[in-house]
Coordinates of C-alpha atoms in Angstrom, one line a residue:
X492 CA 8.9 41.6 57.1
X493 CA 9.8 41.8 53.3
X494 CA 7.8 43.5 51.0
X495 CA 7.4 43.3 47.9
X496 CA 9.0 45.6 44.9
X497 CA 7.4 48.0 42.5
X498 CA 8.6 45.1 40.1
X499 CA 7.4 41.6 41.9
X500 CA 4.1 43.5 42.1
X501 CA 3.3 44.6 38.3
X502 CA 4.7 40.6 37.9
X503 CA 1.3 39.6 40.0
X504 CA -1.4 42.0 39.0
X505 CA 0.4 40.8 35.4
X506 CA -0.6 37.4 36.0
X507 CA -4.1 38.1 37.9
X508 CA -5.1 40.4 35.0
X509 CA -3.8 37.7 32.4
X510 CA -5.4 34.3 34.6
X511 CA -8.4 36.5 34.9
X512 CA -8.6 37.1 31.5
X513 CA -8.6 33.9 30.9
X514 CA -11.3 32.4 33.1
X515 CA -13.7 35.0 32.4
X516 CA -13.8 34.8 27.7
X517 CA -15.6 31.7 27.7
X518 CA -18.5 33.4 30.1
X519 CA -19.3 36.3 28.0
X520 CA -18.3 34.5 24.1
X521 CA -21.2 34.3 22.1
X522 CA -22.0 30.8 20.2
X523 CA -20.9 31.0 16.3
X524 CA -24.6 31.9 14.4
X525 CA -24.1 29.8 11.7
X526 CA -22.3 27.0 13.3
X527 CA -24.5 24.0 14.3
X528 CA -22.3 21.3 16.5
X529 CA -23.6 18.4 17.6
X530 CA -24.8 17.7 21.6
X531 CA -22.2 18.3 24.2
X532 CA -22.2 18.3 28.0
X533 CA -22.0 20.8 29.8
X534 CA -18.6 22.5 30.4
X535 CA -16.5 24.4 32.5
X536 CA -14.5 27.9 31.9
X537 CA -10.9 26.8 30.4
X538 CA -11.0 23.1 31.3
X539 CA -13.8 22.7 29.4
X540 CA -14.8 19.0 29.1
X541 CA -11.4 17.8 30.7
X542 CA -13.3 17.2 34.1
X543 CA -15.7 14.3 31.9
X544 CA -12.8 12.1 31.2
X545 CA -11.6 9.5 33.3
X546 CA -8.2 7.2 33.6
X547 CA -10.1 4.5 31.3
X548 CA -10.6 7.0 28.2
X549 CA -12.8 4.8 25.7
X550 CA -15.3 4.1 29.1
X551 CA -15.2 8.4 29.6
X552 CA -16.3 8.1 26.5
X553 CA -18.4 5.4 26.1
X554 CA -20.5 6.8 28.8
X555 CA -20.8 10.0 27.3
X556 CA -22.1 9.0 24.0
X557 CA -24.4 6.6 25.5
X558 CA -26.0 10.0 27.4
X559 CA -25.7 12.2 24.7
X560 CA -26.0 10.4 21.5
X561 CA -23.0 8.9 18.2
X562 CA -21.6 12.5 17.6
X563 CA -20.8 14.0 21.0
X564 CA -19.0 17.5 21.1
X565 CA -16.0 17.9 23.3
X566 CA -13.9 20.9 24.6
X567 CA -10.4 19.7 25.7
X568 CA -9.2 22.9 27.6
X569 CA -8.2 24.8 24.3
X570 CA -9.1 22.2 21.7
X571 CA -12.2 20.5 20.2
X572 CA -12.9 17.2 19.5
X573 CA -15.5 15.4 17.5
X574 CA -16.3 11.6 19.2
X575 CA -17.7 9.3 16.9
X576 CA -18.9 6.1 18.2
X577 CA -20.7 4.3 15.6
X578 CA -20.6 2.4 12.5
X579 CA -22.5 4.7 11.1
X580 CA -20.8 8.3 11.5
X581 CA -17.7 6.8 10.3
X582 CA -19.1 5.6 7.2
X583 CA -20.2 8.9 7.1
X584 CA -17.2 11.1 8.1
X585 CA -14.6 8.8 6.6
X586 CA -15.9 8.1 3.3
X587 CA -18.7 9.8 2.1
X588 CA -17.3 13.9 3.9
X589 CA -13.7 12.0 3.6
X590 CA -12.1 15.3 2.3
X591 CA -13.7 17.4 4.8
X592 CA -12.4 15.6 7.6
X593 CA -9.4 14.9 5.6
X594 CA -6.6 17.6 6.9
X595 CA -6.2 17.1 11.0
X596 CA -4.8 20.1 12.8
X597 CA -0.4 20.3 13.8
X598 CA -0.1 19.1 17.4
X599 CA 1.9 22.2 19.5
X600 CA 5.5 22.2 18.5
X601 CA 5.7 19.8 16.5
X602 CA 7.7 22.2 13.9
X603 CA 9.9 22.6 16.7
X604 CA 11.0 18.7 16.3
X605 CA 13.1 17.5 14.6
X606 CA 11.1 15.4 11.7
X607 CA 8.1 18.3 12.1
X608 CA 4.9 17.0 10.4
X609 CA 6.9 14.4 8.0
X610 CA 5.2 11.3 10.1
X611 CA 2.4 9.7 8.0
X612 CA -0.4 10.4 11.4
X613 CA 0.5 14.0 11.4
X614 CA 0.4 15.0 7.9
X615 CA -1.3 17.2 6.9
X616 CA -3.6 16.3 3.7
X617 CA -1.9 16.6 0.0
X618 CA 0.1 15.0 -1.6
X619 CA 2.5 13.2 0.6
X620 CA -0.1 11.9 2.5
X621 CA -2.0 10.9 -0.6
X622 CA 1.2 9.3 -2.1
X623 CA 1.9 7.4 1.2
X624 CA -1.6 6.0 1.6
X625 CA -1.7 5.0 -1.9
X626 CA 1.3 2.9 -1.2
X627 CA 0.7 1.8 2.0
X628 CA -2.4 0.0 1.3
X629 CA -1.0 -1.0 -2.6
X630 CA 2.1 -2.3 -1.3
X631 CA 3.2 -2.2 2.3
X632 CA 0.4 -3.4 3.4
X633 CA -0.8 -5.7 0.2
X634 CA -2.5 -8.8 0.3
X635 CA 1.4 -10.6 -1.0
X636 CA 3.4 -8.4 1.8
X637 CA 0.7 -9.2 4.4
X638 CA 1.4 -13.0 3.7
X639 CA 4.7 -13.0 3.3
X640 CA 4.8 -11.4 6.8
X641 CA 3.2 -14.8 7.8
X642 CA 6.1 -16.6 8.3
X643 CA 7.5 -14.3 10.5
X644 CA 5.4 -13.6 12.9
X645 CA 4.6 -18.0 13.1
X646 CA 8.8 -17.7 14.1
X647 CA 8.8 -15.3 16.9
X648 CA 5.3 -16.7 18.3
X649 CA 7.0 -20.4 18.2
X650 CA 9.8 -18.5 20.2
X651 CA 7.6 -17.6 22.8
X652 CA 5.7 -20.4 23.4
X653 CA 9.2 -22.4 23.4
X654 CA 11.2 -19.6 26.1
X655 CA 7.7 -19.9 28.2
X656 CA 8.0 -23.9 27.9
X657 CA 11.3 -23.8 28.5
X658 CA 11.0 -21.5 31.9
X659 CA 7.7 -23.6 33.2
X660 CA 10.1 -27.2 32.8
X661 CA 13.0 -25.5 35.3
X662 CA 10.1 -24.4 37.3
X663 CA 11.3 -20.4 36.8
X664 CA 9.5 -17.1 36.6
X665 CA 7.8 -16.3 32.7
X666 CA 7.5 -12.5 32.8
X667 CA 4.6 -12.5 30.3
X668 CA 4.6 -8.5 30.2
X669 CA 8.6 -8.4 28.9
X670 CA 8.2 -11.7 26.8
X671 CA 5.6 -10.2 24.8
X672 CA 6.7 -6.3 24.7
X673 CA 10.4 -8.7 23.3
X674 CA 7.9 -10.6 21.1
X675 CA 6.1 -7.6 19.8
X676 CA 9.5 -6.0 19.2
X677 CA 11.3 -8.6 17.1
X678 CA 8.2 -8.7 14.8
X679 CA 8.0 -5.2 13.9
X680 CA 11.2 -5.1 13.6
X681 CA 12.2 -8.2 11.3
X682 CA 9.5 -6.9 9.8
X683 CA 10.7 -3.7 9.1
X684 CA 14.8 -3.7 8.8
X685 CA 14.9 -7.4 9.1
X686 CA 16.9 -7.5 12.4
X687 CA 15.7 -8.8 15.9
X688 CA 16.1 -6.2 18.4
X689 CA 16.9 -8.9 21.2
X690 CA 18.9 -10.5 19.3
X691 CA 21.8 -7.3 21.5
X692 CA 20.3 -7.1 24.3
X693 CA 21.5 -4.3 24.8
X694 CA 20.5 -2.4 21.8
X695 CA 16.8 -4.6 22.7
X696 CA 16.6 -2.8 26.1
X697 CA 17.7 1.0 24.5
X698 CA 15.0 0.6 21.8
X699 CA 12.0 -0.8 24.5
X700 CA 12.9 2.1 27.1
X701 CA 13.1 4.6 23.6
X702 CA 9.2 3.4 22.8
X703 CA 8.2 3.3 26.3
X704 CA 9.7 7.4 27.0
X705 CA 8.7 8.7 23.0
X706 CA 4.7 7.6 24.0
X707 CA 4.9 8.9 27.5
X708 CA 6.6 12.3 26.4
X709 CA 4.8 12.8 23.2
X710 CA 1.9 12.0 25.4
X711 CA 3.2 15.4 27.6
X712 CA 3.7 17.4 25.1
X713 CA 0.3 17.1 23.3
X714 CA -1.1 18.0 26.5
X715 CA 0.1 22.1 25.1
X716 CA -3.3 21.5 22.6
X717 CA -5.6 21.4 24.9
X718 CA -3.6 25.1 27.3
X719 CA -4.1 27.7 24.2
X720 CA -2.1 30.1 25.3
X721 CA 0.1 28.0 28.3
X722 CA 1.4 25.4 25.3
X723 CA 4.8 27.2 25.3
X724 CA 4.7 26.1 29.4
X725 CA 5.5 21.6 28.4
X726 CA 7.8 22.8 25.6
X727 CA 10.0 24.2 28.2
X728 CA 9.4 21.5 30.2
X729 CA 8.9 18.6 27.8
X730 CA 10.4 19.4 24.2
X731 CA 13.8 19.0 25.0
X732 CA 13.3 15.6 25.9
X733 CA 10.9 15.1 22.8
X734 CA 13.9 16.6 20.5
X735 CA 17.1 14.1 22.5
X736 CA 14.3 11.3 21.9
X737 CA 14.2 11.6 18.2
X738 CA 17.7 12.2 17.5
X739 CA 18.8 8.6 19.2
X740 CA 16.2 6.4 17.5
X741 CA 17.1 8.8 13.7
X742 CA 21.3 7.4 15.4
X743 CA 19.3 4.1 14.7
X744 CA 17.7 4.2 12.1
X745 CA 20.7 6.2 9.8
X746 CA 22.7 3.3 11.1
X747 CA 20.2 0.4 9.8
X748 CA 18.9 2.4 6.4
X749 CA 23.3 2.0 5.6
X750 CA 23.4 -0.8 5.6
X751 CA 20.2 -1.8 3.8
X752 CA 22.2 0.1 1.3
X753 CA 24.9 -1.7 1.1
X754 CA 23.5 -5.1 1.1
X755 CA 23.1 -6.6 -2.0
X756 CA 19.1 -7.6 -2.7
X757 CA 17.0 -9.5 -0.3
X758 CA 14.4 -12.2 -1.7
X759 CA 12.1 -10.7 0.5
X760 CA 11.6 -7.0 0.5
X761 CA 11.1 -5.7 4.3
X762 CA 9.5 -2.0 4.7
X763 CA 13.1 -0.1 4.5
X764 CA 14.2 -1.7 1.5
X765 CA 10.5 -0.8 -0.1
X766 CA 11.2 2.4 1.4
X767 CA 14.2 3.0 -0.1
X768 CA 13.5 1.8 -3.5
X769 CA 11.1 5.2 -3.5
X770 CA 12.9 7.3 -1.9
X771 CA 15.7 6.0 -5.4
X772 CA 13.3 6.2 -7.9
X773 CA 13.7 9.9 -9.6
X774 CA 10.2 9.1 -11.3
X775 CA 8.2 8.7 -7.7
X776 CA 5.1 10.6 -8.0
X777 CA 6.7 11.9 -4.6
X778 CA 9.6 12.8 -4.4
X779 CA 9.9 11.9 -0.2
X780 CA 13.6 12.5 1.5
X781 CA 15.7 10.5 3.8
X782 CA 13.3 12.7 7.0
X783 CA 10.1 11.8 5.3
X784 CA 11.7 8.0 4.9
X785 CA 12.8 7.7 8.5
X786 CA 9.4 9.9 10.1
X787 CA 7.5 6.8 8.6
X788 CA 9.9 4.5 10.0
X789 CA 9.8 5.9 13.3
X790 CA 5.7 6.7 13.5
X791 CA 5.5 3.0 12.6
X792 CA 7.8 1.4 15.2
X793 CA 5.9 3.8 17.8
X794 CA 2.1 2.8 17.0
X795 CA 2.2 -0.7 15.6

């Protein structure tokens, strides 16, 4: 029968000591006397309230807020969060105390990814965040821009309905989920870059695959935020994949950016045209880099 070597024995002892420390530390941690926290459900050691969250996150949070109130404190592993479930509480946080809640913690290993925290959603509160917020409200999401996008959205919806009618006439199967994904992709790509993603089948499939894989990998990498000292494991497992996906997006974005820079000015500007104008403006309030520009486009595409 094989026996453990001294090295294996030392390693097992160290591992048991490390895990025991993680498990027992929350039990002996004294609560802060100055920090007044909102109501919170009973928590388990190490995992906190993770066991209370089911497959449907919004239903789980709704059930908890119904029982413990509109403002709820949760500990998700090593991460802490507030759950706000009423409009009045949201106003209190986002208007009355907006500066106090403006900053956001950095996601696990975001500094190791090609775009880092340059995306608007993940950017720390500061000059860049304020500049992009102002630009989004006055330009990207302005009433004029929304009105200009109406024609694009109308054309894509009409195209979707015509394809559905054509399939019905031919008594062919119509994959609603795939066609809605194509509708969303085409609308987003046209508003952002003035191209229809579905015109090139291989390119469209590549973009759809990148979006799906990016969402999945992002969720896995962000899981590291709840693992505390063990968060390095998530980057070992999924970090390379996250980097490769970002570089694949970068290749597509760089090619389209160069096409926009070489093409003459269009009557109706898309999002990329507006960002390039700011990028080339030496007198702008904040001088954005090409990385800022690509990160903003990447996040906009994934979350729209």
